[in-house]
CSV table of C-alpha atoms and ligand atoms in Angstrom, one decimal:
chain,number,residue,atom,x,y,z
E,1,MET,CA,8.9,-13.4,17.0
E,2,SER,CA,11.4,-11.1,15.2
E,3,GLY,CA,10.5,-7.6,14.2
E,4,PRO,CA,12.2,-4.7,12.6
E,5,VAL,CA,14.6,-2.6,14.6
E,6,ALA,CA,14.6,1.1,14.0
E,7,MET,CA,18.1,2.6,13.9
E,8,SER,CA,18.9,6.3,13.9
E,9,LEU,CA,22.4,7.7,13.6
E,10,ASN,CA,23.1,11.3,14.0
E,11,PHE,CA,26.4,13.0,13.7
E,12,ILE,CA,27.8,16.5,13.0
E,13,LEU,CA,31.0,17.1,11.0
E,14,SER,CA,32.4,20.6,11.6
E,15,TYR,CA,35.1,22.4,9.8
E,16,GLN,CA,35.8,26.1,10.2
E,17,GLY,CA,32.2,27.2,10.9
E,18,LEU,CA,30.7,24.8,8.4
E,19,HIS,CA,28.6,22.2,10.1
E,20,VAL,CA,27.3,19.1,8.3
E,21,HIS,CA,24.5,17.4,10.1
E,22,ILE,CA,24.0,13.8,9.0
E,23,ASN,CA,21.0,11.8,10.1
E,24,ILE,CA,20.6,8.3,9.0
E,25,VAL,CA,17.4,6.5,9.8
E,26,SER,CA,16.9,2.9,8.8
E,27,LEU,CA,14.6,0.0,9.4
E,28,ILE,CA,16.5,-3.2,9.6
E,29,ASP,CA,15.7,-6.7,10.5
E,30,THR,CA,16.7,-8.1,13.9
E,31,PRO,CA,20.1,-9.7,13.7
E,32,LEU,CA,18.7,-12.7,15.4
E,33,LYS,CA,17.5,-14.1,12.2
E,34,SER,CA,19.7,-14.7,9.2
E,35,GLY,CA,18.9,-13.9,5.6
E,36,HIS,CA,17.1,-10.6,6.3
E,37,HIS,CA,17.8,-7.4,4.5
E,38,ILE,CA,17.6,-3.7,5.1
E,39,SER,CA,14.0,-2.8,4.2
E,40,ALA,CA,13.9,0.9,4.3
E,41,PHE,CA,16.8,3.3,4.3
E,42,VAL,CA,16.5,7.0,4.8
E,43,VAL,CA,19.4,9.3,4.7
E,44,THR,CA,19.1,12.9,5.4
E,45,VAL,CA,22.1,15.1,5.0
E,46,ARG,CA,21.7,18.7,6.1
E,47,THR,CA,24.5,21.2,5.4
E,48,VAL,CA,24.2,24.1,7.7
E,49,LEU,CA,26.3,27.2,7.6
E,50,PHE,CA,26.4,29.2,10.8
E,51,ALA,CA,27.4,32.8,10.3
E,52,LEU,CA,28.1,34.3,13.6
E,53,THR,CA,27.7,38.0,14.3
E,54,VAL,CA,28.0,39.8,17.6
E,55,SER,CA,24.4,39.2,18.7
E,56,THR,CA,22.8,36.9,16.2
E,57,THR,CA,23.2,33.6,14.7
E,58,VAL,CA,22.2,33.2,11.1
E,59,VAL,CA,21.5,29.7,10.0
E,60,VAL,CA,21.6,29.1,6.3
E,61,TYR,CA,20.4,25.8,5.0
E,62,LEU,CA,22.6,25.2,2.0
E,63,HIS,CA,20.8,22.1,0.8
E,64,THR,CA,19.0,19.0,2.0
E,65,ILE,CA,19.5,15.8,0.2
E,66,ARG,CA,17.3,12.9,1.0
E,67,ALA,CA,17.5,9.5,-0.5
E,68,VAL,CA,15.1,6.8,0.1
E,69,VAL,CA,16.0,3.3,-1.0
E,70,MET,CA,13.5,0.6,-0.7
E,71,THR,CA,14.8,-2.9,-1.1
E,72,GLU,CA,13.1,-6.2,-0.5
E,73,CYS,CA,10.5,-5.5,2.1
E,74,THR,CA,10.8,-8.4,4.6
E,75,THR,CA,10.1,-6.1,7.5
E,76,PHE,CA,7.0,-4.2,6.6
E,77,THR,CA,5.7,-2.7,9.8
E,78,GLU,CA,2.4,-4.5,10.1
E,79,GLY,CA,-0.2,-4.4,13.0
E,80,GLU,CA,2.0,-6.3,15.5
E,81,PHE,CA,4.7,-3.7,15.1
E,82,TYR,CA,2.2,-0.9,15.9
E,83,GLU,CA,1.2,-2.7,19.1
E,84,GLY,CA,4.7,-2.2,20.6
E,85,HIS,CA,6.1,0.8,18.7
E,86,PHE,CA,3.3,3.3,17.8
E,87,ASP,CA,3.1,6.1,20.3
E,88,PRO,CA,-0.5,7.4,20.0
E,89,ARG,CA,0.1,10.6,21.9
E,90,ALA,CA,3.2,11.5,19.9
E,91,TYR,CA,1.2,10.8,16.7
E,92,VAL,CA,-1.5,13.2,17.6
E,93,LYS,CA,0.9,15.8,18.8
E,94,ASN,CA,2.9,15.5,15.6
E,95,PHE,CA,0.0,15.4,13.1
E,96,TYR,CA,-3.2,16.6,14.7
E,97,ALA,CA,-2.3,19.3,17.3
E,98,CYS,CA,-3.7,22.0,15.1
E,99,PRO,CA,-5.8,22.1,11.8
E,100,SER,CA,-2.7,22.8,9.7
E,101,GLY,CA,-1.3,19.5,10.8
E,102,HIS,CA,2.4,18.8,10.6
E,103,ALA,CA,4.5,21.7,9.2
E,104,ASP,CA,6.2,19.4,6.7
E,105,GLU,CA,3.0,18.1,5.3
E,106,LYS,CA,1.6,21.4,4.1
E,107,ASN,CA,-2.2,21.6,3.9
E,108,PHE,CA,-2.6,17.8,4.4
E,109,LEU,CA,-4.9,18.0,7.3
E,110,THR,CA,-7.0,21.0,6.2
E,111,PHE,CA,-7.5,19.1,2.9
E,112,VAL,CA,-8.7,16.0,4.7
E,113,LEU,CA,-11.0,17.9,7.1
E,114,ARG,CA,-12.5,20.0,4.2
E,115,CYS,CA,-13.1,16.9,2.1
E,116,LEU,CA,-14.9,15.1,4.9
E,117,SER,CA,-16.9,18.2,5.7
E,118,GLY,CA,-17.8,18.5,2.0
E,119,VAL,CA,-19.2,14.9,2.0
E,120,PHE,CA,-21.2,15.0,5.2
E,121,SER,CA,-22.1,18.5,6.2
E,122,ALA,CA,-25.1,18.9,3.9
E,123,GLY,CA,-26.7,15.8,5.5
E,124,GLU,CA,-27.2,14.1,2.1
E,125,HIS,CA,-25.5,11.0,3.4
E,126,LYS,CA,-27.0,9.6,6.6
E,127,GLY,CA,-28.0,6.3,8.2
E,128,LYS,CA,-28.1,4.1,11.2
E,129,ARG,CA,-24.5,2.8,11.4
E,130,LEU,CA,-21.1,4.1,10.5
E,131,ILE,CA,-17.8,2.2,11.0
E,132,ASP,CA,-14.4,3.9,11.0
E,133,VAL,CA,-11.7,1.2,10.3
E,134,GLY,CA,-8.2,1.8,11.6
E,135,SER,CA,-9.0,5.0,13.6
E,136,GLY,CA,-5.7,5.0,15.3
E,137,PRO,CA,-6.0,7.2,18.4
E,138,SER,CA,-8.0,9.7,16.3
E,139,ILE,CA,-11.6,10.9,16.0
E,140,HIS,CA,-11.1,13.5,13.3
E,141,SER,CA,-12.3,11.3,10.5
E,142,VAL,CA,-15.9,11.0,11.9
E,143,LEU,CA,-16.4,14.6,13.1
E,144,SER,CA,-18.3,15.8,10.1
E,145,ALA,CA,-20.3,12.6,9.8
E,146,CYS,CA,-21.3,12.1,13.5
E,147,ASP,CA,-24.5,14.2,13.3
E,148,HIS,CA,-25.9,12.0,10.6
E,149,TYR,CA,-25.4,8.5,11.9
E,150,ASP,CA,-27.0,7.1,15.1
E,151,GLU,CA,-24.3,4.5,16.0
E,152,ILE,CA,-20.6,4.9,15.3
E,153,VAL,CA,-18.0,2.2,15.7
E,154,LEU,CA,-14.3,3.2,16.0
E,155,SER,CA,-11.6,0.6,15.7
E,156,ASP,CA,-7.9,-0.1,15.5
E,157,PHE,CA,-5.5,-3.1,15.6
E,158,ALA,CA,-3.4,-1.5,18.4
E,159,SER,CA,-4.7,-1.5,21.9
E,160,ASN,CA,-2.7,1.6,22.9
E,161,ASN,CA,-4.7,3.6,20.2
E,162,ARG,CA,-8.0,2.2,21.3
E,163,ARG,CA,-7.2,3.1,24.9
E,164,GLU,CA,-6.5,6.7,24.0
E,165,ILE,CA,-9.9,7.0,22.2
E,166,GLU,CA,-11.7,5.4,25.2
E,167,LYS,CA,-9.9,7.9,27.6
E,168,TRP,CA,-11.2,10.8,25.5
E,169,LEU,CA,-14.7,9.4,25.2
E,170,ASN,CA,-14.8,9.0,29.0
E,171,ASN,CA,-13.4,12.4,29.8
E,172,ILE,CA,-10.4,11.0,31.6
E,173,GLU,CA,-8.0,13.6,32.8
E,174,GLY,CA,-5.0,13.9,30.6
E,175,SER,CA,-6.8,12.5,27.5
E,176,LEU,CA,-5.9,13.9,24.1
E,177,ASP,CA,-6.9,17.4,23.2
E,178,TRP,CA,-9.1,17.6,20.1
E,179,LYS,CA,-10.4,21.1,20.7
E,180,PRO,CA,-8.5,22.9,17.9
E,181,ILE,CA,-9.7,20.3,15.4
E,182,LEU,CA,-13.3,20.5,16.8
E,183,GLN,CA,-13.2,24.2,16.5
E,184,TYR,CA,-11.9,24.1,12.9
E,185,VAL,CA,-14.6,21.7,11.8
E,186,CYS,CA,-17.3,23.9,13.5
E,187,GLU,CA,-15.9,26.9,11.6
E,188,LEU,CA,-16.0,25.0,8.3
E,189,GLU,CA,-19.6,23.9,8.9
E,190,GLY,CA,-21.0,27.1,10.4
E,191,LYS,CA,-21.6,25.5,13.8
E,192,SER,CA,-21.3,27.7,16.8
E,193,SER,CA,-20.3,25.2,19.5
E,194,PRO,CA,-17.4,22.8,19.5
E,195,SER,CA,-18.5,21.4,22.8
E,196,ASP,CA,-21.9,20.5,21.2
E,197,LEU,CA,-20.1,18.7,18.4
E,198,GLU,CA,-17.9,16.9,21.0
E,199,ALA,CA,-21.0,15.9,23.0
E,200,THR,CA,-22.7,14.6,19.8
E,201,LEU,CA,-19.7,12.5,18.9
E,202,LYS,CA,-19.3,11.1,22.4
E,203,GLN,CA,-22.9,10.1,22.4
E,204,ARG,CA,-22.9,8.5,19.0
E,205,VAL,CA,-19.7,6.4,19.4
E,206,LYS,CA,-21.1,3.1,20.8
E,207,LYS,CA,-18.0,0.9,20.6
E,208,VAL,CA,-14.2,1.0,20.1
E,209,LEU,CA,-13.3,-2.4,18.8
E,210,LYS,CA,-10.2,-4.3,17.8
E,211,CYS,CA,-9.9,-4.9,14.1
E,212,ASP,CA,-7.5,-6.5,11.8
E,213,VAL,CA,-7.9,-5.5,8.1
E,214,ARG,CA,-5.9,-8.5,7.0
E,215,LEU,CA,-8.7,-10.8,8.1
E,216,GLU,CA,-11.6,-11.6,5.8
E,217,ASN,CA,-13.9,-10.3,8.6
E,218,PRO,CA,-11.8,-7.5,10.1
E,219,PHE,CA,-13.8,-7.7,13.4
E,220,TYR,CA,-13.5,-11.5,13.8
E,221,PRO,CA,-14.8,-13.1,16.1
E,222,HIS,CA,-17.5,-10.4,16.1
E,223,THR,CA,-19.9,-10.0,13.2
E,224,LEU,CA,-21.1,-6.4,12.9
E,225,GLU,CA,-24.4,-5.5,11.4
E,226,PRO,CA,-24.0,-4.0,8.0
E,227,ALA,CA,-23.1,-0.3,8.0
E,228,ASP,CA,-24.5,2.5,5.9
E,229,CYS,CA,-21.1,4.1,5.8
E,230,VAL,CA,-17.5,2.9,6.2
E,231,ILE,CA,-14.7,5.4,6.6
E,232,THR,CA,-11.0,4.5,6.6
E,233,SER,CA,-8.1,6.9,6.8
E,234,LEU,CA,-4.5,6.1,6.2
E,235,CYS,CA,-4.9,2.6,7.5
E,236,LEU,CA,-4.8,0.1,4.6
E,237,GLU,CA,-1.6,1.4,3.2
E,238,ALA,CA,0.0,1.2,6.6
E,239,ALA,CA,-1.4,-2.3,7.3
E,240,CYS,CA,-0.9,-4.1,4.0
E,241,LYS,CA,2.5,-5.2,2.9
E,242,ASP,CA,1.6,-5.7,-0.8
E,243,ILE,CA,-1.0,-4.9,-3.3
E,244,GLN,CA,-2.7,-8.3,-3.1
E,245,THR,CA,-3.1,-7.9,0.7
E,246,TYR,CA,-4.4,-4.4,0.1
E,247,CYS,CA,-7.0,-5.6,-2.4
E,248,ARG,CA,-8.1,-8.4,0.0
E,249,ALA,CA,-8.4,-5.9,2.9
E,250,LEU,CA,-10.4,-3.5,0.8
E,251,HIS,CA,-12.7,-6.4,-0.1
E,252,GLY,CA,-13.1,-7.1,3.6
E,253,LEU,CA,-14.0,-3.5,4.4
E,254,THR,CA,-16.6,-3.4,1.6
E,255,LYS,CA,-18.3,-6.5,3.1
E,256,LEU,CA,-19.0,-4.4,6.2
E,257,LEU,CA,-21.3,-2.2,4.1
E,258,SER,CA,-24.9,-2.8,3.3
E,259,PRO,CA,-25.9,-2.8,-0.4
E,260,GLY,CA,-25.8,0.8,-1.7
E,261,GLY,CA,-23.6,1.8,1.3
E,262,LEU,CA,-21.1,4.6,1.2
E,263,LEU,CA,-17.3,4.1,1.3
E,264,VAL,CA,-15.2,7.1,2.2
E,265,MET,CA,-11.4,6.8,2.0
E,266,ILE,CA,-8.5,9.0,2.9
E,267,GLY,CA,-5.1,7.7,1.8
E,268,VAL,CA,-1.7,8.5,0.4
E,269,LEU,CA,-0.2,7.8,-3.0
E,270,GLY,CA,3.5,7.0,-3.5
E,271,GLU,CA,4.4,6.9,0.1
E,272,SER,CA,6.9,4.4,1.4
E,273,PHE,CA,7.3,5.5,5.0
E,274,TYR,CA,6.2,8.0,7.7
E,275,LYS,CA,7.6,8.8,11.0
E,276,VAL,CA,6.2,9.4,14.5
E,277,ASP,CA,8.9,11.2,16.4
E,278,ASP,CA,11.9,9.2,15.3
E,279,GLN,CA,10.1,5.9,14.8
E,280,PRO,CA,9.6,5.0,11.1
E,281,PHE,CA,6.7,3.0,9.8
E,282,SER,CA,6.4,1.5,6.4
E,283,CYS,CA,3.7,2.3,3.9
E,284,LEU,CA,2.6,0.5,0.8
E,285,ARG,CA,3.3,2.7,-2.3
E,286,LEU,CA,0.0,3.1,-4.1
E,287,SER,CA,-1.0,4.7,-7.4
E,288,ARG,CA,-4.4,6.1,-8.2
E,289,ASP,CA,-4.9,3.2,-10.7
E,290,ASN,CA,-4.3,0.6,-7.9
E,291,ILE,CA,-7.2,2.0,-6.0
E,292,GLU,CA,-9.6,2.7,-8.8
E,293,GLU,CA,-9.0,-0.8,-10.3
E,294,ALA,CA,-9.5,-2.5,-6.9
E,295,LEU,CA,-12.7,-0.6,-6.3
E,296,SER,CA,-14.2,-1.1,-9.7
E,297,GLY,CA,-13.2,-4.8,-9.5
E,298,LEU,CA,-15.5,-4.9,-6.5
E,299,GLY,CA,-18.3,-3.3,-8.5
E,300,PHE,CA,-18.1,0.1,-6.7
E,301,SER,CA,-18.9,3.3,-8.5
E,302,ILE,CA,-16.5,6.1,-7.6
E,303,HIS,CA,-18.3,9.4,-7.1
E,304,GLU,CA,-15.5,11.6,-6.1
E,305,PHE,CA,-11.7,11.3,-6.3
E,306,ASN,CA,-9.9,14.3,-4.9
E,307,LEU,CA,-6.1,14.7,-4.9
E,308,LEU,CA,-3.7,17.1,-3.2
E,309,PRO,CA,-0.2,16.8,-4.5
E,310,ALA,CA,2.6,17.1,-1.9
E,311,GLU,CA,4.2,20.5,-1.7
E,312,ASP,CA,7.9,20.8,-1.1
E,313,ARG,CA,8.3,17.0,-0.9
E,314,GLU,CA,12.1,17.2,-0.7
E,315,ASN,CA,11.9,19.1,2.6
E,316,ASN,CA,9.4,16.7,4.2
E,317,SER,CA,11.2,14.9,7.1
E,318,VAL,CA,8.3,12.9,8.3
E,319,SER,CA,7.0,11.1,5.2
E,320,ASP,CA,7.5,10.9,1.5
E,321,PHE,CA,3.9,10.9,0.2
E,322,GLU,CA,3.4,12.1,-3.4
E,323,ALA,CA,-0.3,13.0,-2.9
E,324,VAL,CA,-3.1,12.6,-0.4
E,325,PHE,CA,-6.4,11.4,-1.8
E,326,HIS,CA,-10.0,11.4,-0.7
E,327,LEU,CA,-12.6,9.3,-2.4
E,328,VAL,CA,-16.2,8.6,-2.1
E,329,ALA,CA,-17.6,5.4,-3.6
E,330,ARG,CA,-20.8,3.5,-3.5
E,331,LYS,CA,-21.4,-0.2,-3.1
E,332,PRO,CA,-23.7,-1.7,-5.7
E,333,SER,CA,-27.3,-2.2,-4.6
E,334,GLU,CA,-28.4,-5.8,-4.8
K,401,SAM,C1,-1.2,6.2,9.9
K,401,SAM,S1,-2.2,5.5,11.2
K,401,SAM,C2,-3.8,6.2,10.7
K,401,SAM,C3,-4.7,6.5,11.9
K,401,SAM,C4,-5.9,7.4,11.6
K,401,SAM,N1,-6.9,6.6,10.9
K,401,SAM,C5,-5.5,8.6,10.9
K,401,SAM,O1,-6.1,8.9,9.9
K,401,SAM,O2,-4.7,9.4,11.4
K,401,SAM,C6,-2.3,3.8,10.7
K,401,SAM,C7,-3.2,3.0,11.7
K,401,SAM,O3,-3.4,1.7,11.1
K,401,SAM,C8,-3.4,0.8,12.2
K,401,SAM,N2,-3.2,-0.6,11.7
K,401,SAM,C9,-2.0,-1.2,11.4
K,401,SAM,N3,-2.2,-2.4,11.0
K,401,SAM,C10,-3.5,-2.7,11.1
K,401,SAM,C11,-4.3,-3.8,10.8
K,401,SAM,N4,-3.8,-5.0,10.4
K,401,SAM,N5,-5.7,-3.7,11.1
K,401,SAM,C12,-6.2,-2.5,11.5
K,401,SAM,N6,-5.5,-1.4,11.8
K,401,SAM,C13,-4.1,-1.5,11.6
K,401,SAM,C14,-2.4,1.3,13.1
K,401,SAM,O4,-2.5,0.8,14.5
K,401,SAM,C15,-2.5,2.8,13.0
K,401,SAM,O5,-3.4,3.2,14.0
């Protein structure tokens, strides 16, 4: 099977103390198959002026130009690509090492954690079962909810992600460190003990399952009992190559909910790629209308839609999102 090949070219042009750093990252099809095209092309040109003094080096960034050209997307990085190319430890180190998240994605993670805390900390939403779809290697999206649901299922397409979660749940040496995020959520919610929160979550997570959101039943061949709450964060836009697939996947997720159940989504608008270390992944560019139309088409009522526009987008080297959104919607009761 052919898959996209990530190419990264770096070079420096120097002339009399003026250094031009050129970084080209592109996703291209494997040359083994003909008729394929460049699918994503990211060019970053950094012009750096080094002014040397006796003891110090002053670096002045003159300007950063970034151009992203999306052409026909024959190589959208779907689940199979994640299996071989997504580094769970690098992902967590890049984006979840501390509550402020990645330095280029200002306030992204604090916005997400605050929104999730706002939904769940009062205890208004509770129930027996909660499913997080496309967890990646991460547990942050269920931290605020875990006190209020008896059984939690985490899930992802990629086995390397599921393995990292299992390692953390089983206290295996060298597992991912979620302490800074646990600490932050406790501070938000006035809880005194991150280790109690950690213990609660570890006790409530009953399964870590393979899922594929492109399937009508994402957990096929298993049939899960209907959940009171489904959470999904940054998964559908990473997994779905076009809006039709996205709407079908959303429908599949909503079928996991019992009537009247709660859907909580975190996602990005207007993003075409993100990077984990130097490895780019594609993303379906969504608008707020896309999501609202898809959900109202499924009969959901949207209770909250919160948006955080990207700050300093032109200097973001790890993604090109326009805004991060958080929404809470309810499935119609029968
Ligand atoms: C950007 S990560 C999001 C991870 C995590 N939920 C978060 O908020 O950080 C996207 C995740 O989607 C998963 N994914 C990709 N294709 C998928 C599919 N078809 N079904 C389920 N998960 C998929 C990837 O393995 C990856 O873990």
